Tab-separated table of C-alpha atoms and ligand atoms in Angstrom:
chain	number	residue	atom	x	y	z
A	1	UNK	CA	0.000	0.000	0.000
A	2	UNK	CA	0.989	3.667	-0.384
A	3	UNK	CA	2.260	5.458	2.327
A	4	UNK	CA	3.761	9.465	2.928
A	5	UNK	CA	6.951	9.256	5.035
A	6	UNK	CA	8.616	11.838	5.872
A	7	UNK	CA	12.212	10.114	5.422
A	8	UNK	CA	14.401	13.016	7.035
A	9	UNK	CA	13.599	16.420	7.557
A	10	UNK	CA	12.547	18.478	4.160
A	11	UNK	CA	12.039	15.246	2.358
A	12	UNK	CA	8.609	13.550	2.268
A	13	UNK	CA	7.481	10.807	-0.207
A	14	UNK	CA	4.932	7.914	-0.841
A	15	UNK	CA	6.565	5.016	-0.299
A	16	UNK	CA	5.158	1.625	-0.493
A	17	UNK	CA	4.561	-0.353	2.707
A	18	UNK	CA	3.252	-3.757	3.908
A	19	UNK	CA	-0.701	-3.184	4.564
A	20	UNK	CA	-1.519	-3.838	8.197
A	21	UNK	CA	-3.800	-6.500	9.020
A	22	UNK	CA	-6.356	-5.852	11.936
A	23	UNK	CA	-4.697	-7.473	15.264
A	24	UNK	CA	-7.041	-8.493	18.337
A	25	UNK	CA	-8.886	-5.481	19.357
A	26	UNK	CA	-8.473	-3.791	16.254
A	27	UNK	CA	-9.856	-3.081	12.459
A	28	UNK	CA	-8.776	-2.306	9.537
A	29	UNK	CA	-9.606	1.271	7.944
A	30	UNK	CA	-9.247	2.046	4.545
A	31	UNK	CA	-8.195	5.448	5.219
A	32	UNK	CA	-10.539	8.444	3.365
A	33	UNK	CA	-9.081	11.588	4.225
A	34	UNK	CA	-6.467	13.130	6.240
A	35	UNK	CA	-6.029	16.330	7.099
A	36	UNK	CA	-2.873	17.884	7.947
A	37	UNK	CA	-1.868	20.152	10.499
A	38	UNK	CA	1.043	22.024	11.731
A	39	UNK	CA	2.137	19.182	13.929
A	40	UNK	CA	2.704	17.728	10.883
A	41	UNK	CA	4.555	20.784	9.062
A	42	UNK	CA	7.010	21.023	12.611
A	43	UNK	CA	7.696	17.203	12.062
A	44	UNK	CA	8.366	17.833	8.113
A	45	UNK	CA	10.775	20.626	9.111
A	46	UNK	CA	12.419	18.589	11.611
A	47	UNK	CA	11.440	20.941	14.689
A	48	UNK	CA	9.391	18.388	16.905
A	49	UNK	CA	11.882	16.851	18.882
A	50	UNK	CA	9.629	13.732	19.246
A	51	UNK	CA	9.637	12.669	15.668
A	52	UNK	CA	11.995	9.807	14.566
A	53	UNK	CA	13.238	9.550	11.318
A	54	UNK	CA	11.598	7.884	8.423
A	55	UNK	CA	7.969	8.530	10.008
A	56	UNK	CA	4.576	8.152	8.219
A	57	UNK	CA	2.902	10.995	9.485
A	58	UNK	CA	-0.961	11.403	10.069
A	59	UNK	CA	-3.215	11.761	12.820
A	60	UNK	CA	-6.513	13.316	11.567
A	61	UNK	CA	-8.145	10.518	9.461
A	62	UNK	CA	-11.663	9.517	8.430
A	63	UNK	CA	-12.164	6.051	6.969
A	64	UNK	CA	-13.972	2.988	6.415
A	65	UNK	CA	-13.918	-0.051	8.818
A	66	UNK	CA	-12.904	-3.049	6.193
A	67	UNK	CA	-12.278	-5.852	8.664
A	68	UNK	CA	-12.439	-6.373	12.019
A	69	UNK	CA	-9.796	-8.308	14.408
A	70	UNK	CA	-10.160	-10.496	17.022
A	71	UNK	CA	-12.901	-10.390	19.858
A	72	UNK	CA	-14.482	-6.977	18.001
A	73	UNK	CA	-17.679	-7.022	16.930
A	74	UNK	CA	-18.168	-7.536	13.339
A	75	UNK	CA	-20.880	-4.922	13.122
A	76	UNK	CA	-18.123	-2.334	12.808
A	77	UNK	CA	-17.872	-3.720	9.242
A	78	UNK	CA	-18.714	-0.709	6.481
A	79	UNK	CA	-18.826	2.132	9.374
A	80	UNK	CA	-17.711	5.620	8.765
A	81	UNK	CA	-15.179	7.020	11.737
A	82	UNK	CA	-12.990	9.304	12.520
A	83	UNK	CA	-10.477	7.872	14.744
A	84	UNK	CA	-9.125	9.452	18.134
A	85	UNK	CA	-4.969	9.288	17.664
A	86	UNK	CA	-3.841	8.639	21.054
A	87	UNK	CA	-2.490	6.033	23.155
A	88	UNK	CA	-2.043	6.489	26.510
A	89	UNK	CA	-0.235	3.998	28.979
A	90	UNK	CA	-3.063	3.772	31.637
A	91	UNK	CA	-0.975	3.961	34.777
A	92	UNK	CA	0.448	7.007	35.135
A	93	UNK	CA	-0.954	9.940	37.472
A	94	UNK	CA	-3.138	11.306	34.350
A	95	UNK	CA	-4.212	8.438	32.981
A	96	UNK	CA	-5.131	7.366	37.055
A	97	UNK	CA	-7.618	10.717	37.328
A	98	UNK	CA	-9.127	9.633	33.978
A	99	UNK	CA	-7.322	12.167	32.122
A	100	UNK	CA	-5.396	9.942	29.582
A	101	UNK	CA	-4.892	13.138	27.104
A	102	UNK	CA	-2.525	14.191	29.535
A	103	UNK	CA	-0.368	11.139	29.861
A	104	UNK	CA	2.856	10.994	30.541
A	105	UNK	CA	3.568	8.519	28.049
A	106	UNK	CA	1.180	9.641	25.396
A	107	UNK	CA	1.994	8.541	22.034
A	108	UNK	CA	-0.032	10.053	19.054
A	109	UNK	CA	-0.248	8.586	15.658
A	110	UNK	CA	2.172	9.683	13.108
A	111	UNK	CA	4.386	11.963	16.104
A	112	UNK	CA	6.040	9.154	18.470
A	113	UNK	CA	4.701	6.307	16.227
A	114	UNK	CA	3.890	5.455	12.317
A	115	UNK	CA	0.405	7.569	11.525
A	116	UNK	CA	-2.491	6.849	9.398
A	117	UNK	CA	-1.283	8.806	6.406
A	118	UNK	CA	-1.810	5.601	4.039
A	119	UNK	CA	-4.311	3.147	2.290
A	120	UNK	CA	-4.892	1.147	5.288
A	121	UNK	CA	-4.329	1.458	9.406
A	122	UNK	CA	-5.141	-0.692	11.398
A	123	UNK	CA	-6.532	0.996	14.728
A	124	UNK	CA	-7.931	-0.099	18.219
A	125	UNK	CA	-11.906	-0.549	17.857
A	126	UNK	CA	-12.267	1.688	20.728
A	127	UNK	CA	-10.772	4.471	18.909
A	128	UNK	CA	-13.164	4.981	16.601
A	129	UNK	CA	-15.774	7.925	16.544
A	130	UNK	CA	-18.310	6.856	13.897
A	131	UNK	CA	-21.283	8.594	12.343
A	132	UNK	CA	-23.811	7.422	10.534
A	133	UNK	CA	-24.557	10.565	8.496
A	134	UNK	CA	-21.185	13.153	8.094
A	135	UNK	CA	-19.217	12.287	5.188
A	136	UNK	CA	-15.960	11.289	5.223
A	137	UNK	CA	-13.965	14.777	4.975
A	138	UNK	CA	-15.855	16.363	7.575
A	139	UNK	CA	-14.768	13.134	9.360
A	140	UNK	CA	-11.472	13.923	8.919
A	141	UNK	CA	-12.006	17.346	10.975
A	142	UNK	CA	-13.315	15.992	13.855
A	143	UNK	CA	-9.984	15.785	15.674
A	144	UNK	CA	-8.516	18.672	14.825
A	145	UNK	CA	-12.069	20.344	16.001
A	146	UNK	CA	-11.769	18.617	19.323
A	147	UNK	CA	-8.182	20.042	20.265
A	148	UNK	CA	-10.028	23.897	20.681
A	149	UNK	CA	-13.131	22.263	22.342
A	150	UNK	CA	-10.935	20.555	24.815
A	151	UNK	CA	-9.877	23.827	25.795
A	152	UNK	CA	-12.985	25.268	26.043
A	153	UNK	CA	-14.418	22.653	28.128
A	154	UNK	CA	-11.144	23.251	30.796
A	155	UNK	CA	-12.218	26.564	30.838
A	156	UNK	CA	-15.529	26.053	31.748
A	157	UNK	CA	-17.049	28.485	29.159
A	158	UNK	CA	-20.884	28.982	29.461
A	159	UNK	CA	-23.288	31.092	27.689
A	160	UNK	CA	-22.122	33.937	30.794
A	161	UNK	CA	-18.724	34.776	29.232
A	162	UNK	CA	-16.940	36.664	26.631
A	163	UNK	CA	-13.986	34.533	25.193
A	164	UNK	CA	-11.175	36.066	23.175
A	165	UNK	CA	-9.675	33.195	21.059
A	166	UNK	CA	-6.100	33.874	20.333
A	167	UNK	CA	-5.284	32.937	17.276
A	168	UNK	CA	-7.428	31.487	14.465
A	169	UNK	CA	-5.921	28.282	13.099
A	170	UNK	CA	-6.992	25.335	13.323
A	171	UNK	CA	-6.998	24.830	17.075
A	172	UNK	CA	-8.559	28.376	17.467
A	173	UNK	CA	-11.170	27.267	15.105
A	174	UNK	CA	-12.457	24.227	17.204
A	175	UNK	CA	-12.489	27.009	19.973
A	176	UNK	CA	-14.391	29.114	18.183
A	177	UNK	CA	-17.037	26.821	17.436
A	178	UNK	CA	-17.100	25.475	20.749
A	179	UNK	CA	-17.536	28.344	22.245
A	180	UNK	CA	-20.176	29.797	20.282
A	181	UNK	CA	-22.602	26.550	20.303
A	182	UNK	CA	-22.535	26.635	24.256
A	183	UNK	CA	-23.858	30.522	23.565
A	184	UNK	CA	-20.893	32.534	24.802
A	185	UNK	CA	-20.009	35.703	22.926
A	186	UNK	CA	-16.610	35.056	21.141
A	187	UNK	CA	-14.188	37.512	19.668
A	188	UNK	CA	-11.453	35.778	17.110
A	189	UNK	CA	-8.092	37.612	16.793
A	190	UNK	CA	-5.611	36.601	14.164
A	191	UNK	CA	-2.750	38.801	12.112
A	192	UNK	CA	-4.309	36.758	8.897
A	193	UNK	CA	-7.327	38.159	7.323
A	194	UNK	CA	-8.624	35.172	5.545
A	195	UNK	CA	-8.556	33.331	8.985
A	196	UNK	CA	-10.049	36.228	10.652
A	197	UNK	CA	-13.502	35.647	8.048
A	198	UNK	CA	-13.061	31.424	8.896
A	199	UNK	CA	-13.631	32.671	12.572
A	200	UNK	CA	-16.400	34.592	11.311
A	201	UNK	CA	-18.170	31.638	9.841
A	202	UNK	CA	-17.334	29.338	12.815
A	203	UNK	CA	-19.307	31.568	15.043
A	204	UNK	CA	-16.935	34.458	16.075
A	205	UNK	CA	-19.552	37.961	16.852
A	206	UNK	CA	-16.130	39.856	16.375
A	207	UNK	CA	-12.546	39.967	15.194
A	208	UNK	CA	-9.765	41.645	16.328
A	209	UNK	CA	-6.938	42.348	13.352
A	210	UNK	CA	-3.782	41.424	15.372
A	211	UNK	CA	-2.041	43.885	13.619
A	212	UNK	CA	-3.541	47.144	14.396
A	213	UNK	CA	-3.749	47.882	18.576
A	214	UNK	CA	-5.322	45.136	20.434
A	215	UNK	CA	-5.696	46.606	23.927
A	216	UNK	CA	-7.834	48.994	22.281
A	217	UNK	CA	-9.807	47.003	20.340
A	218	UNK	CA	-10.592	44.806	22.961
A	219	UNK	CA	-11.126	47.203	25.464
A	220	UNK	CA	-13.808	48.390	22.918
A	221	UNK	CA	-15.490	45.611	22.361
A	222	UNK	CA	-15.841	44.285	26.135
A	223	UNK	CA	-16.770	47.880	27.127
A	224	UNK	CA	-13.382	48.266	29.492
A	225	UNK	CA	-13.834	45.019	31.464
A	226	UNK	CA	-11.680	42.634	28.897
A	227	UNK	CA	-12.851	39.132	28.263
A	228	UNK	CA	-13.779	36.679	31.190
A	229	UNK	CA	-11.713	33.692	29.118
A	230	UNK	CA	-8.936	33.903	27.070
A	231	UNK	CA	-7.662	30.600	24.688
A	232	UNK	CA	-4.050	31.056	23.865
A	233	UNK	CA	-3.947	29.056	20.307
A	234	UNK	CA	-1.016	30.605	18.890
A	235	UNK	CA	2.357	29.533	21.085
A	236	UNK	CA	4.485	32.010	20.878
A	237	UNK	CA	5.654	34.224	23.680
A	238	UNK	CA	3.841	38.104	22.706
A	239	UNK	CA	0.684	36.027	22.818
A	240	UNK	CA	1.042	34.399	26.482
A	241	UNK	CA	1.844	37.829	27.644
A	242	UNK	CA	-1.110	39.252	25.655
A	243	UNK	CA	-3.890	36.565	27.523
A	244	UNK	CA	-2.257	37.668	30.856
A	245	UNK	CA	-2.808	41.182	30.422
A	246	UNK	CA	-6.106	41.112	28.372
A	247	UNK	CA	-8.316	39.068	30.719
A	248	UNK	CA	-11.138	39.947	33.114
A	249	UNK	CA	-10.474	39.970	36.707
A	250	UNK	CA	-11.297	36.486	37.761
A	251	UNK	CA	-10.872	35.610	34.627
A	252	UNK	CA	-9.288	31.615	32.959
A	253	UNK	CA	-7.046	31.461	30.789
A	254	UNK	CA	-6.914	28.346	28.793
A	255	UNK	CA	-3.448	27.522	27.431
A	256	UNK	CA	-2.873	25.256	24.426
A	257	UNK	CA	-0.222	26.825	21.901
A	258	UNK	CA	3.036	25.205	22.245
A	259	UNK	CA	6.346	26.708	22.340
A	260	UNK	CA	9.462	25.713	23.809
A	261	UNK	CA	11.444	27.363	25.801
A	262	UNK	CA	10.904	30.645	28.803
A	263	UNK	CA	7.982	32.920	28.471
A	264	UNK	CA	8.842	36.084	30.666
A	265	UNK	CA	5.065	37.044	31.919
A	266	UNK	CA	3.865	39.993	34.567
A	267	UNK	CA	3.796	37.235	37.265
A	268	UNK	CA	1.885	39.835	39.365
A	269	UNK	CA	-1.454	39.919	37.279
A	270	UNK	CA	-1.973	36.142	38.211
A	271	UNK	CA	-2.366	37.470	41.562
A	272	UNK	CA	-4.022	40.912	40.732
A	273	UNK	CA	-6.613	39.332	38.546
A	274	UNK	CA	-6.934	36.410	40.646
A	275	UNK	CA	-6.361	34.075	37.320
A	276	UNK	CA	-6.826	30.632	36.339
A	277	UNK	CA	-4.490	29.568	34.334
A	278	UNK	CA	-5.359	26.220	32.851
A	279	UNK	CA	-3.154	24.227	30.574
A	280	UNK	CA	-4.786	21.776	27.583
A	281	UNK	CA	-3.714	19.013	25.864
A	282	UNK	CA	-4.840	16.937	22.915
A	283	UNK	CA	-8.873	15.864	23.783
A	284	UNK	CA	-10.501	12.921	25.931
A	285	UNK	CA	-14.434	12.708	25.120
A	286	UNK	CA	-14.349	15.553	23.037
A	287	UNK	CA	-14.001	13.956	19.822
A	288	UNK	CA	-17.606	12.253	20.274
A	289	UNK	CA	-19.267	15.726	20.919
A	290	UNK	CA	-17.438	16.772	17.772
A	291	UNK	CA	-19.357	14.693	15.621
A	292	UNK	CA	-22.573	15.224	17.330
A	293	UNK	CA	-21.934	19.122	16.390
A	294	UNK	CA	-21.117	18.635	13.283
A	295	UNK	CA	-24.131	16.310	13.170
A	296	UNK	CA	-26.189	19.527	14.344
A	297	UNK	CA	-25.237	21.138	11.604
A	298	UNK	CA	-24.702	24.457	13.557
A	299	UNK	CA	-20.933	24.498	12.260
A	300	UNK	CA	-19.459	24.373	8.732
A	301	UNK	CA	-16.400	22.232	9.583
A	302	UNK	CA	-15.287	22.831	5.531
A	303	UNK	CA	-15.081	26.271	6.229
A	304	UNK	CA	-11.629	25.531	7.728
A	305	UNK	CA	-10.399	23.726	4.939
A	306	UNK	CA	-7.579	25.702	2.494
A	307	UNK	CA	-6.524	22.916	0.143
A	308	UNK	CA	-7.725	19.844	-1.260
A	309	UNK	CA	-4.807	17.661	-2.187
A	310	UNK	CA	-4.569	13.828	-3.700
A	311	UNK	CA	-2.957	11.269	-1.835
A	312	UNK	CA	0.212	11.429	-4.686
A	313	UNK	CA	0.072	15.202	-4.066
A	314	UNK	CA	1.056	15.546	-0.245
A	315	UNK	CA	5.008	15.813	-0.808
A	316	UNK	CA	4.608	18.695	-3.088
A	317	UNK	CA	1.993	20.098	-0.857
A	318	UNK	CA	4.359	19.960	2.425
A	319	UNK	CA	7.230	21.435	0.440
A	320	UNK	CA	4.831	24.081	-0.643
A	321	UNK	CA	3.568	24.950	2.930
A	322	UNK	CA	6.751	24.918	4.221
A	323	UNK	CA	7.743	27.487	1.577
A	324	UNK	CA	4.931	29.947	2.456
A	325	UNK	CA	2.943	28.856	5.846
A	326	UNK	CA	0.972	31.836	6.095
A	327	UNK	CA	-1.011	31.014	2.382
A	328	UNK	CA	-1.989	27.472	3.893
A	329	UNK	CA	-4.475	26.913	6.393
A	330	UNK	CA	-5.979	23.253	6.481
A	331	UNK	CA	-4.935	20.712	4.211
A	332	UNK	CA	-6.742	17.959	3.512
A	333	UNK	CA	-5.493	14.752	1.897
A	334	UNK	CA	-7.911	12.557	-0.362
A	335	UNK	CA	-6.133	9.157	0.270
A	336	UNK	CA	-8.482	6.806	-1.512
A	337	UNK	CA	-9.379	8.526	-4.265
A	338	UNK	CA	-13.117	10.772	-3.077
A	339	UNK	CA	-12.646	14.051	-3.904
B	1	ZN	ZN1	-3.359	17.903	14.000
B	2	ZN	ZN1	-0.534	7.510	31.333
């Protein structure tokens, strides 16, 4: 079967590999769609330190259960699912409060393992998110989708609060639409004005240009008293800093961009403002009430989709994206041939 490795960093192609065969507790997929994010882009330009080298990448898949292995139930046979990525080692303190997203020892499909990025995977049965009734490349979404809601569900966002999504990507997407189908008000800020209209059609009331002066802009439109949440989705230092000092008194601040390294903040706000400052990390449940929003049909999941690429396509597509990252927002790969 056909495969996209990334073989070192800067060089991706399909390569042929042995196709899986579903092992007890599993079944074999024939893989749809996968969508590409910039997990994926950091791993094709050699800056995640937990990619190995050659790695089939891919971690946001939609498919088609083919077989089924072992002790599961052959009903799964011909069902649509998206499939949740992670495996999580079951003993550790996370994975002991029920918070296996969090594990120590998390591995994630196509990151510290081979992905999904191929014909066929074969996956655990009780990683699969089905639905009867989304097609397969809004099934592809669904985990990508789930990383923002995670985050909005640690920040307990209600229909009370103003949220100020940092960042409109993909994560800040899922936020967005979170956020807005439990009824809060939500204000998307980005630097890119194409994303700034995708937060628009996810359910963002407002948009802040990142460019021009945010304080005032969201001291405007929160009439002084800032936004009671703040989701950082961007990573990067100016942002952290930005939550911090944005934020309503008593306000949560949900963090989920990545960066390495220090990020000097005014350690005194935390106190000022009394703050919650809540971390968040891949999603738990979340990719089940995914689908059922998408099922809703409340939220255009497409609207976050940039480019449409075939399965033979990807390793142009990653060189291109690594070329100019700001002209691509989701990619999503046709693996078996639907368009
Ligand atoms: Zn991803
Ligand atoms: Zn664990």
């Amino acid at each position: 079967m056909k495969a996209l490795s990334i073989d070192r960093p800067g060089v991706a192609q399909i390569v042929d590999r042995v196709r899986p065969t579903a092992g007890p507790g599993e079944v074999l997929l024939q893989v749809a769609f996968a969508g590409l994010c910039g997990t994926d882009l950091s791993a094709f330009l050699g800056k995640n330190p937990l990619v190995e080298y050659p790695r089939v990448i891919g971690h946001e898949i939609s498919g088609r259960v083919i077989e089924t292995g072992p002790g599961v139930d052959s009903a799964w046979r011909g069902v649509a699912a998206a499939v949740s990525p992670y495996k999580n080692c079951g003993a550790c303190p996370a994975c002991r409060l029920g918070r296996p997203n969090a594990c120590r020892s998390n591995e994630t499909l196509g990151v510290q393992r081979d992905g999904a990025l191929a014909e066929y995977a074969a996956v655990p049965a009780s990683r699969l998110v089905p639905s009867a009734t989304l097609p397969l490349d809004v099934l592809a979404l669904v985990e990508p989708f789930s990383i923002g809601m995670h985050a909005v569900r640690r920040t307990e966002v209600t229909s009370a609060d103003t949220v100020l999504v940092l960042g409109c990507g993909g994560v800040g997407a899922g936020a967005i639409a979170a956020a807005s189908a439990l009824g809060a008000r939500v204000i998307g800020l980005d630097l890119d004005t194409h994303k700034l209209e995708q937060a628009r059609r996810l359910g963002a009331a407002d948009v802040v240009d990142g460019r021009n002066d945010v304080a005032g802009q969201v001291h405007a439109l929160t009439g002084g008293d800032g936004p009671s949440v703040v989701i950082e989705a961007v990573g990067s230092a100016a942002t952290y800093r930005l939550a911090l000092e944005l934020v309503a008194p008593c306000g949560r601040i949900g963090c989920v961009g990545w960066l390495k390294g220090d990020v000097p903040l005014e350690a005194r706000l935390i106190v000022l403002k009394e703050v919650a400052i809540l971390g968040s990390r891949n999603a738990t449940d979340e990719l089940t009430a995914v689908v059922a929003l998408f099922e809703s049909g409340t939220v255009d999941p497409r609207a976050l989709v940039t480019h449409r690429v075939a399965l033979d396509e990807a390793p142009a597509m990653l060189g291109q994206w690594a070329a100019a990252p700001q002209a691509v927002g989701k990619i999503l790969v046709s693996v078996s041939g639907h368009s």
